[in-house]
Each structure stands twice: as C-alpha cells, then as structure tokens.
mmCIF file of C-alpha atoms in Angstrom:
data_model
loop_
_atom_site.group_PDB
_atom_site.id
_atom_site.type_symbol
_atom_site.label_atom_id
_atom_site.label_comp_id
_atom_site.label_asym_id
_atom_site.label_seq_id
_atom_site.Cartn_x
_atom_site.Cartn_y
_atom_site.Cartn_z
ATOM 1 C CA MET A 1 0.268 0.017 -0.187
ATOM 2 C CA SER A 2 1.092 3.456 -1.010
ATOM 3 C CA HIS A 3 0.954 6.424 1.465
ATOM 4 C CA VAL A 4 1.121 10.018 1.345
ATOM 5 C CA LYS A 5 2.937 12.230 4.149
ATOM 6 C CA GLY A 6 0.664 13.439 6.609
ATOM 7 C CA SER A 7 1.558 18.083 5.485
ATOM 8 C CA ASN A 8 -0.441 16.877 2.085
ATOM 9 C CA LEU A 9 -3.573 16.024 4.287
ATOM 10 C CA LEU A 10 -2.890 19.123 6.474
ATOM 11 C CA ASN A 11 -2.750 21.158 2.900
ATOM 12 C CA ARG A 12 -6.676 20.299 2.370
ATOM 13 C CA HIS A 13 -7.472 20.902 5.690
ATOM 14 C CA ALA A 14 -5.992 24.442 5.673
ATOM 15 C CA PHE A 15 -7.682 24.799 1.877
ATOM 16 C CA VAL A 16 -11.056 23.780 3.302
ATOM 17 C CA LYS A 17 -10.776 26.098 6.539
ATOM 18 C CA GLU A 18 -9.055 29.044 4.735
ATOM 19 C CA LYS A 19 -11.823 29.076 1.434
ATOM 20 C CA PHE A 20 -15.535 27.762 2.743
ATOM 21 C CA ASP A 21 -17.353 28.479 5.768
ATOM 22 C CA PRO A 22 -16.695 26.958 9.252
ATOM 23 C CA ASP A 23 -18.420 23.769 9.009
ATOM 24 C CA ALA A 24 -17.397 22.690 5.744
ATOM 25 C CA TRP A 25 -14.257 20.306 6.945
ATOM 26 C CA ASP A 26 -16.471 18.669 9.204
ATOM 27 C CA ARG A 27 -19.011 17.843 6.264
ATOM 28 C CA VAL A 28 -16.276 16.357 4.167
ATOM 29 C CA LEU A 29 -15.460 14.444 7.036
ATOM 30 C CA ALA A 30 -19.159 13.151 7.113
ATOM 31 C CA SER A 31 -19.155 11.859 3.942
ATOM 32 C CA LEU A 32 -16.372 10.135 3.946
ATOM 33 C CA ALA A 33 -16.346 6.387 5.100
ATOM 34 C CA ASP A 34 -16.064 6.375 9.364
ATOM 35 C CA ASN A 35 -12.622 4.487 8.866
ATOM 36 C CA ASP A 36 -11.558 7.365 6.785
ATOM 37 C CA ALA A 37 -12.805 10.577 8.864
ATOM 38 C CA ARG A 38 -11.148 8.980 11.838
ATOM 39 C CA LEU A 39 -8.181 8.864 10.530
ATOM 40 C CA LEU A 40 -8.404 12.382 9.796
ATOM 41 C CA SER A 41 -9.850 13.553 13.314
ATOM 42 C CA PRO A 42 -8.917 14.515 15.482
ATOM 43 C CA ARG A 43 -6.001 16.264 14.342
ATOM 44 C CA ILE A 44 -3.734 14.852 10.992
ATOM 45 C CA LEU A 45 0.480 14.804 12.050
ATOM 46 C CA ALA A 46 2.813 16.733 9.118
ATOM 47 C CA SER A 47 4.905 13.932 9.657
ATOM 48 C CA SER A 48 3.247 10.805 9.807
ATOM 49 C CA TRP A 49 1.989 8.300 6.575
ATOM 50 C CA TYR A 50 -1.420 8.012 5.435
ATOM 51 C CA PRO A 51 -3.333 5.426 2.754
ATOM 52 C CA PHE A 52 -2.346 7.297 -0.742
ATOM 53 C CA ASP A 53 -6.177 6.033 -1.245
ATOM 54 C CA LEU A 54 -7.322 7.805 1.786
ATOM 55 C CA TYR A 55 -5.871 10.700 -0.021
ATOM 56 C CA ASN A 56 -7.697 10.741 -3.102
ATOM 57 C CA ARG A 57 -10.960 9.514 -1.654
ATOM 58 C CA LEU A 58 -10.518 13.135 0.344
ATOM 59 C CA ASP A 59 -9.813 15.063 -2.742
ATOM 60 C CA LEU A 60 -13.408 13.709 -4.344
ATOM 61 C CA ALA A 61 -15.324 14.410 -1.558
ATOM 62 C CA MET A 62 -13.950 17.764 -1.481
ATOM 63 C CA CYS A 63 -15.353 17.829 -4.859
ATOM 64 C CA GLN A 64 -18.417 16.332 -3.896
ATOM 65 C CA VAL A 65 -19.149 18.175 -0.941
ATOM 66 C CA LEU A 66 -17.651 21.728 -1.704
ATOM 67 C CA ALA A 67 -18.384 21.905 -5.690
ATOM 68 C CA GLY A 68 -21.263 19.478 -6.640
ATOM 69 C CA GLY A 69 -19.198 17.391 -8.031
ATOM 70 C CA ASP A 70 -16.788 19.559 -10.262
ATOM 71 C CA LEU A 71 -13.306 18.017 -10.730
ATOM 72 C CA GLU A 72 -11.802 21.380 -11.500
ATOM 73 C CA LEU A 73 -11.414 22.132 -7.764
ATOM 74 C CA CYS A 74 -8.908 19.320 -8.086
ATOM 75 C CA ARG A 75 -6.918 21.917 -9.978
ATOM 76 C CA THR A 76 -7.404 24.741 -7.615
ATOM 77 C CA LEU A 77 -6.326 21.984 -5.222
ATOM 78 C CA GLY A 78 -2.915 21.762 -6.816
ATOM 79 C CA VAL A 79 -3.145 25.595 -6.943
ATOM 80 C CA ASP A 80 -3.112 26.144 -3.404
ATOM 81 C CA SER A 81 -0.249 23.178 -2.556
ATOM 82 C CA ALA A 82 2.176 24.833 -4.951
ATOM 83 C CA ARG A 83 1.545 27.987 -2.905
ATOM 84 C CA ARG A 84 1.777 26.596 0.099
ATOM 85 C CA ALA A 85 4.912 24.934 -0.797
ATOM 86 C CA LEU A 86 6.583 28.227 -2.825
ATOM 87 C CA SER A 87 5.564 30.673 0.342
ATOM 88 C CA GLY A 88 6.925 28.452 3.136
ATOM 89 C CA THR A 89 10.119 25.869 3.097
ATOM 90 C CA TYR A 90 10.837 25.657 -0.469
ATOM 91 C CA ARG A 91 10.571 29.521 -1.231
ATOM 92 C CA LEU A 92 14.044 30.037 -1.616
ATOM 93 C CA TYR A 93 13.884 27.648 -4.612
ATOM 94 C CA LEU A 94 12.006 30.505 -6.915
ATOM 95 C CA LYS A 95 15.058 32.106 -7.403
ATOM 96 C CA ASP A 96 16.483 29.549 -9.219
ATOM 97 C CA GLY A 97 14.045 29.318 -12.154
ATOM 98 C CA ALA A 98 11.085 27.248 -13.260
ATOM 99 C CA GLU A 99 13.728 24.741 -14.752
ATOM 100 C CA ALA A 100 15.447 24.181 -11.543
ATOM 101 C CA ILE A 101 12.870 23.914 -9.282
ATOM 102 C CA LEU A 102 10.698 21.491 -11.262
ATOM 103 C CA ARG A 103 13.803 19.231 -11.340
ATOM 104 C CA ARG A 104 13.910 19.592 -7.526
ATOM 105 C CA LEU A 105 10.799 18.097 -7.587
ATOM 106 C CA ALA A 106 11.736 14.556 -8.469
ATOM 107 C CA VAL A 107 13.427 14.388 -5.562
ATOM 108 C CA LEU A 108 10.961 16.434 -2.914
ATOM 109 C CA HIS A 109 8.753 13.681 -4.444
ATOM 110 C CA ARG A 110 10.138 10.469 -2.117
ATOM 111 C CA SER A 111 9.740 13.306 0.862
ATOM 112 C CA PHE A 112 5.674 13.331 0.539
ATOM 113 C CA TYR A 113 4.947 10.168 -0.957
ATOM 114 C CA ASP A 114 7.066 6.440 0.253
ATOM 115 C CA SER A 115 6.434 4.911 -3.298
ATOM 116 C CA GLY A 116 6.856 5.329 -7.054
ATOM 117 C CA SER A 117 9.000 7.829 -8.783
ATOM 118 C CA MET A 118 9.386 11.331 -10.603
ATOM 119 C CA ASP A 119 11.665 11.970 -13.183
ATOM 120 C CA VAL A 120 12.271 15.765 -15.023
ATOM 121 C CA THR A 121 13.075 15.480 -18.304
ATOM 122 C CA TYR A 122 14.090 19.185 -19.618
ATOM 123 C CA LEU A 123 13.245 19.390 -23.300
ATOM 124 C CA GLY A 124 14.264 22.980 -24.561
ATOM 125 C CA PRO A 125 13.915 26.627 -23.077
ATOM 126 C CA GLY A 126 10.498 26.709 -21.369
ATOM 127 C CA GLN A 127 9.885 23.044 -21.755
ATOM 128 C CA CYS A 128 10.196 19.616 -20.146
ATOM 129 C CA ALA A 129 8.383 16.285 -19.420
ATOM 130 C CA ILE A 130 7.403 15.165 -15.690
ATOM 131 C CA ARG A 131 7.225 11.573 -15.680
ATOM 132 C CA THR A 132 5.366 9.812 -12.082
ATOM 133 C CA VAL A 133 4.813 6.385 -11.121
ATOM 134 C CA TYR A 134 2.405 5.430 -8.617
ATOM 135 C CA VAL A 135 1.826 2.861 -6.755
ATOM 136 C CA PRO A 136 -0.466 0.920 -8.266
ATOM 137 C CA ARG A 137 -1.566 3.483 -10.352
ATOM 138 C CA SER A 138 -2.450 7.376 -10.333
ATOM 139 C CA THR A 139 -6.282 8.699 -9.744
ATOM 140 C CA LEU A 140 -8.055 11.301 -11.744
ATOM 141 C CA THR A 141 -8.237 13.375 -8.741
ATOM 142 C CA ASN A 142 -4.860 12.918 -8.233
ATOM 143 C CA CYS A 143 -3.407 13.957 -12.030
ATOM 144 C CA LEU A 144 -5.826 17.487 -11.623
ATOM 145 C CA VAL A 145 -3.756 18.480 -8.589
ATOM 146 C CA ALA A 146 -0.629 18.154 -10.282
ATOM 147 C CA GLU A 147 -1.391 19.841 -13.533
ATOM 148 C CA GLY A 148 -2.596 22.973 -10.640
ATOM 149 C CA PHE A 149 0.578 22.251 -8.655
ATOM 150 C CA TYR A 150 3.115 22.690 -11.988
ATOM 151 C CA ARG A 151 1.331 25.573 -14.042
ATOM 152 C CA THR A 152 1.054 27.324 -10.206
ATOM 153 C CA VAL A 153 5.089 26.147 -9.572
ATOM 154 C CA VAL A 154 6.198 27.528 -13.058
ATOM 155 C CA GLU A 155 4.503 30.915 -12.955
ATOM 156 C CA MET A 156 5.938 31.488 -9.492
ATOM 157 C CA CYS A 157 8.799 31.422 -11.042
ATOM 158 C CA GLY A 158 8.427 33.891 -13.527
ATOM 159 C CA GLY A 159 6.881 31.817 -16.702
ATOM 160 C CA LEU A 160 4.222 33.081 -18.725
ATOM 161 C CA GLU A 161 1.772 31.370 -20.937
ATOM 162 C CA VAL A 162 1.862 28.393 -19.106
ATOM 163 C CA GLN A 163 0.283 25.567 -20.237
ATOM 164 C CA VAL A 164 0.554 21.756 -18.654
ATOM 165 C CA SER A 165 -1.099 18.660 -20.493
ATOM 166 C CA GLU A 166 -0.835 15.072 -19.645
ATOM 167 C CA GLY A 167 0.052 12.728 -22.381
ATOM 168 C CA ASN A 168 -0.040 9.262 -20.478
ATOM 169 C CA CYS A 169 -2.476 8.885 -17.334
ATOM 170 C CA SER A 170 -2.096 5.434 -15.094
ATOM 171 C CA ALA A 171 -5.386 6.189 -14.107
ATOM 172 C CA HIS A 172 -6.498 5.452 -17.346
ATOM 173 C CA GLY A 173 -3.836 1.897 -17.630
ATOM 174 C CA ALA A 174 -0.892 3.633 -18.543
ATOM 175 C CA ARG A 175 2.370 2.916 -16.844
ATOM 176 C CA PHE A 176 3.111 6.290 -15.747
ATOM 177 C CA CYS A 177 1.598 9.508 -16.242
ATOM 178 C CA LEU A 178 3.812 11.898 -18.411
ATOM 179 C CA PHE A 179 2.773 16.086 -18.232
ATOM 180 C CA ASN A 180 4.165 17.805 -20.937
ATOM 181 C CA VAL A 181 4.358 21.514 -19.390
ATOM 182 C CA ARG A 182 5.609 24.693 -21.913
ATOM 183 C CA TRP A 183 6.070 28.251 -20.710
ATOM 184 C CA GLU A 184 7.966 31.414 -22.193
ATOM 185 C CA ASP A 185 10.848 31.902 -20.105
ATOM 186 C CA THR A 186 10.819 35.426 -19.048
ATOM 187 C CA VAL A 187 14.691 34.974 -18.005
ATOM 188 C CA THR A 188 15.562 34.060 -21.257
ATOM 189 C CA THR A 189 13.014 35.997 -23.146
ATOM 190 C CA HIS A 190 12.852 39.091 -21.900
ATOM 191 C CA PRO A 191 16.829 39.707 -20.716
ATOM 192 C CA PRO A 192 16.589 43.139 -18.740
ATOM 193 C CA ALA A 193 17.496 46.110 -20.415
#
C-alpha cells in the first residue's frame, strides 16, 4: 500500500478552513467512510504517513461536498498546494527558475510519497516532461491536482503562458503519468534592458 505524508492532508484541511465556511471540513469528513474520517480527526500529523487511497478519497469528497462534484476543484487544490509549498520551506527555490525547481520536484517527491517515482526531463527552453509513477496507479483527482501544482510552480518562477497537458495517465491504464509543461521563460526571452 502506498502512503502520503500528513503534510499533504494538512494542506487540504487548511484550504477548506480558509476558503469555505467554518463547518465545511466537518461536512467533508461526514461524507467519508467512518474509517477514513477517524484517520483525519481529531488531528492530522504532518510527519505521519497516511494511505494514498485516503488522500484520493478526500480529494474526491471535497469535490463532491464543496464543488457539487466538479473535479476542477482538484486543479485549484494543486494551485493552493504549490503556493503553500513555495511560500514556506521551499520559497528559496523560486530564485533558481522554473527548470531548476521542476527538477527538484523529483527529489522532493520522495519526501511526500513513500512509493513510486518522478523524473523531469528538460526538453529545451521553457519546456519539460514530468514522468510520474504511482503505486499501484494514479487517480484522475491526483492528476488534476498535479496539473494545477506544476502550472503554479512555473508561474511563481516568472513563467508566462504556462501550459500543462497530460499525455499518459496511469489512472487510464498507462504505466506512468506523463505531463508536458511549456512556458514562456521571462528570464531567457525577456532579458533586462
């Protein structure tokens, strides 16, 4: 069984508390199976490991309860996760630019997921491919979160016209997820005068 770090779940909790009414988190928990709700209450420990399936069920429950079933909320969760990560511990990475921080994500992935892998291939200025293996496989919600996360990381590094597309998806039977990320690099295309 695959696991995610509790800090991922704490980001979800913080997002709900900040963006929705005071009872929203309780409604999300109430929509989950009792076993899942017990793992998320009374508190989530940042350094503990939680089942990857629970993480995905939580995202799906949030979409159902808070967005009327609209999975687009997952991209918003990715945006929020990137902003939280890059305004906290990892904000120093922003100065290195989009390519460098995306490459670092492959190493950081191991800190937040206890299985699977990630690698980033630089394809040229303003372009890379991110290959992620989830065990046993990803879910649609997880991939939508990733799209929002990658886009926001590049934007926070100054990238413009950011496009993220998923070519392969393990949620649909592929062996791995493959995200193509393209952007206009303000550092190389618009040098200072």
